[in-house]
GROMACS .gro file of N, CA and C in nm:
model
  171
    1MET      N    1   1.132   5.745  -0.516
    1MET     CA    2   1.060   5.630  -0.471
    1MET      C    3   0.957   5.589  -0.576
    2SER      N    4   0.940   5.461  -0.589
    2SER     CA    5   0.840   5.411  -0.681
    2SER      C    6   0.732   5.337  -0.604
    3ASP      N    7   0.626   5.306  -0.672
    3ASP     CA    8   0.515   5.234  -0.608
    3ASP      C    9   0.552   5.090  -0.577
    4SER      N   10   0.650   5.036  -0.647
    4SER     CA   11   0.685   4.897  -0.623
    4SER      C   12   0.749   4.876  -0.486
    5GLU      N   13   0.803   4.980  -0.426
    5GLU     CA   14   0.860   4.966  -0.293
    5GLU      C   15   0.751   4.948  -0.187
    6HIS      N   16   0.632   5.000  -0.214
    6HIS     CA   17   0.522   4.992  -0.118
    6HIS      C   18   0.421   4.884  -0.156
    7TYR      N   19   0.453   4.801  -0.252
    7TYR     CA   20   0.360   4.697  -0.299
    7TYR      C   21   0.357   4.581  -0.201
    8ASP      N   22   0.237   4.542  -0.161
    8ASP     CA   23   0.221   4.427  -0.072
    8ASP      C   24   0.140   4.322  -0.146
    9PRO      N   25   0.199   4.209  -0.187
    9PRO     CA   26   0.126   4.110  -0.266
    9PRO      C   27   0.018   4.037  -0.187
   10LEU      N   28   0.020   4.046  -0.055
   10LEU     CA   29  -0.080   3.976   0.025
   10LEU      C   30  -0.207   4.057   0.045
   11THR      N   31  -0.202   4.185   0.017
   11THR     CA   32  -0.320   4.270   0.030
   11THR      C   33  -0.394   4.271  -0.103
   12PRO      N   34  -0.522   4.227  -0.104
   12PRO     CA   35  -0.595   4.227  -0.232
   12PRO      C   36  -0.624   4.370  -0.278
   13ARG      N   37  -0.614   4.388  -0.407
   13ARG     CA   38  -0.640   4.519  -0.465
   13ARG      C   39  -0.791   4.536  -0.483
   14ARG      N   40  -0.844   4.644  -0.435
   14ARG     CA   41  -0.987   4.669  -0.448
   14ARG      C   42  -1.016   4.731  -0.585
   15PRO      N   43  -1.126   4.688  -0.647
   15PRO     CA   44  -1.161   4.749  -0.776
   15PRO      C   45  -1.202   4.894  -0.757
   16ARG      N   46  -1.183   4.972  -0.861
   16ARG     CA   47  -1.214   5.115  -0.853
   16ARG      C   48  -1.364   5.142  -0.865
   17SER      N   49  -1.435   5.054  -0.934
   17SER     CA   50  -1.579   5.073  -0.949
   17SER      C   51  -1.651   4.948  -0.903
   18PRO      N   52  -1.778   4.962  -0.866
   18PRO     CA   53  -1.851   4.843  -0.821
   18PRO      C   54  -1.881   4.745  -0.933
   19ASP      N   55  -1.880   4.790  -1.059
   19ASP     CA   56  -1.905   4.699  -1.171
   19ASP      C   57  -1.775   4.633  -1.211
   20THR      N   58  -1.752   4.515  -1.158
   20THR     CA   59  -1.632   4.441  -1.193
   20THR      C   60  -1.662   4.349  -1.309
   21GLN      N   61  -1.562   4.286  -1.362
   21GLN     CA   62  -1.576   4.197  -1.476
   21GLN      C   63  -1.666   4.078  -1.440
   22GLU      N   64  -1.665   4.035  -1.316
   22GLU     CA   65  -1.745   3.919  -1.278
   22GLU      C   66  -1.894   3.951  -1.276
   23ARG      N   67  -1.929   4.076  -1.255
   23ARG     CA   68  -2.070   4.112  -1.244
   23ARG      C   69  -2.134   4.146  -1.377
   24ARG      N   70  -2.056   4.181  -1.477
   24ARG     CA   71  -2.109   4.223  -1.606
   24ARG      C   72  -2.097   4.111  -1.708
   25MET      N   73  -2.199   4.100  -1.793
   25MET     CA   74  -2.191   4.003  -1.902
   25MET      C   75  -2.114   4.067  -2.018
   26PRO      N   76  -2.034   3.990  -2.088
   26PRO     CA   77  -1.964   4.046  -2.205
   26PRO      C   78  -2.065   4.094  -2.310
   27ARG      N   79  -2.025   4.196  -2.382
   27ARG     CA   80  -2.116   4.258  -2.479
   27ARG      C   81  -2.156   4.160  -2.589
   28GLY      N   82  -2.064   4.075  -2.632
   28GLY     CA   83  -2.095   3.978  -2.737
   28GLY      C   84  -2.201   3.879  -2.695
   29VAL      N   85  -2.201   3.842  -2.568
   29VAL     CA   86  -2.302   3.749  -2.517
   29VAL      C   87  -2.439   3.815  -2.517
   30VAL      N   88  -2.444   3.940  -2.480
   30VAL     CA   89  -2.572   4.012  -2.477
   30VAL      C   90  -2.628   4.025  -2.619
   31ILE      N   91  -2.544   4.058  -2.715
   31ILE     CA   92  -2.589   4.072  -2.854
   31ILE      C   93  -2.636   3.937  -2.908
   32ARG      N   94  -2.561   3.831  -2.881
   32ARG     CA   95  -2.598   3.698  -2.928
   32ARG      C   96  -2.730   3.652  -2.864
   33LEU      N   97  -2.747   3.678  -2.735
   33LEU     CA   98  -2.870   3.642  -2.667
   33LEU      C   99  -2.989   3.715  -2.727
   34PHE      N  100  -2.974   3.843  -2.753
   34PHE     CA  101  -3.082   3.921  -2.815
   34PHE      C  102  -3.115   3.867  -2.953
   35ALA      N  103  -3.013   3.834  -3.033
   35ALA     CA  104  -3.036   3.781  -3.168
   35ALA      C  105  -3.107   3.647  -3.163
   36TYR      N  106  -3.067   3.559  -3.070
   36TYR     CA  107  -3.132   3.429  -3.057
   36TYR      C  108  -3.278   3.444  -3.013
   37LEU      N  109  -3.304   3.537  -2.923
   37LEU     CA  110  -3.441   3.559  -2.880
   37LEU      C  111  -3.528   3.610  -2.994
   38VAL      N  112  -3.477   3.703  -3.072
   38VAL     CA  113  -3.553   3.756  -3.185
   38VAL      C  114  -3.576   3.646  -3.288
   39ALA      N  115  -3.470   3.573  -3.323
   39ALA     CA  116  -3.483   3.466  -3.422
   39ALA      C  117  -3.578   3.357  -3.373
   40GLY      N  118  -3.571   3.323  -3.247
   40GLY     CA  119  -3.661   3.221  -3.192
   40GLY      C  120  -3.806   3.263  -3.199
   41HIS      N  121  -3.832   3.390  -3.171
   41HIS     CA  122  -3.970   3.437  -3.177
   41HIS      C  123  -4.020   3.445  -3.322
   42VAL      N  124  -3.932   3.480  -3.414
   42VAL     CA  125  -3.972   3.483  -3.556
   42VAL      C  126  -4.006   3.342  -3.603
   43ILE      N  127  -3.925   3.244  -3.570
   43ILE     CA  128  -3.950   3.104  -3.610
   43ILE      C  129  -4.079   3.054  -3.544
   44ALA      N  130  -4.098   3.084  -3.416
   44ALA     CA  131  -4.219   3.042  -3.347
   44ALA      C  132  -4.343   3.106  -3.409
   45GLY      N  133  -4.334   3.233  -3.445
   45GLY     CA  134  -4.446   3.300  -3.511
   45GLY      C  135  -4.477   3.240  -3.647
   46PHE      N  136  -4.374   3.204  -3.720
   46PHE     CA  137  -4.393   3.142  -3.852
   46PHE      C  138  -4.461   3.006  -3.837
   47LEU      N  139  -4.416   2.926  -3.741
   47LEU     CA  140  -4.479   2.796  -3.717
   47LEU      C  141  -4.624   2.812  -3.673
   48TYR      N  142  -4.650   2.910  -3.588
   48TYR     CA  143  -4.786   2.937  -3.545
   48TYR      C  144  -4.873   2.973  -3.665
   49LEU      N  145  -4.823   3.056  -3.753
   49LEU     CA  146  -4.895   3.094  -3.874
   49LEU      C  147  -4.923   2.972  -3.961
   50LEU      N  148  -4.823   2.886  -3.978
   50LEU     CA  149  -4.843   2.765  -4.059
   50LEU      C  150  -4.952   2.676  -4.001
   51PHE      N  151  -4.950   2.653  -3.871
   51PHE     CA  152  -5.052   2.569  -3.809
   51PHE      C  153  -5.189   2.633  -3.813
   52THR      N  154  -5.194   2.765  -3.802
   52THR     CA  155  -5.322   2.835  -3.808
   52THR      C  156  -5.383   2.825  -3.947
   53VAL      N  157  -5.303   2.845  -4.048
   53VAL     CA  158  -5.352   2.837  -4.186
   53VAL      C  159  -5.390   2.693  -4.221
   54ALA      N  160  -5.310   2.597  -4.177
   54ALA     CA  161  -5.338   2.456  -4.208
   54ALA      C  162  -5.462   2.407  -4.133
   55GLY      N  163  -5.489   2.461  -4.016
   55GLY     CA  164  -5.605   2.420  -3.939
   55GLY      C  165  -5.737   2.468  -3.998
   56LYS      N  166  -5.734   2.575  -4.075
   56LYS     CA  167  -5.855   2.628  -4.135
   56LYS      C  168  -5.889   2.559  -4.266
   57GLY      N  169  -5.793   2.489  -4.322
   57GLY     CA  170  -5.814   2.431  -4.455
   57GLY      C  171  -5.862   2.295  -4.457
   0.00000   0.00000   0.00000
């Protein structure tokens, strides 16, 4: 006997773990988000420095 004899297409298959693909963000998105946040803060800090130096002069 094989498993295909007992297969019921109308019964949804339950995931084995609670972390399904829908609940987790892909790893590439997390890395890209982190890089954008770091780059954004570096650019904002540089602009803040420029305005601070220009305001004193």
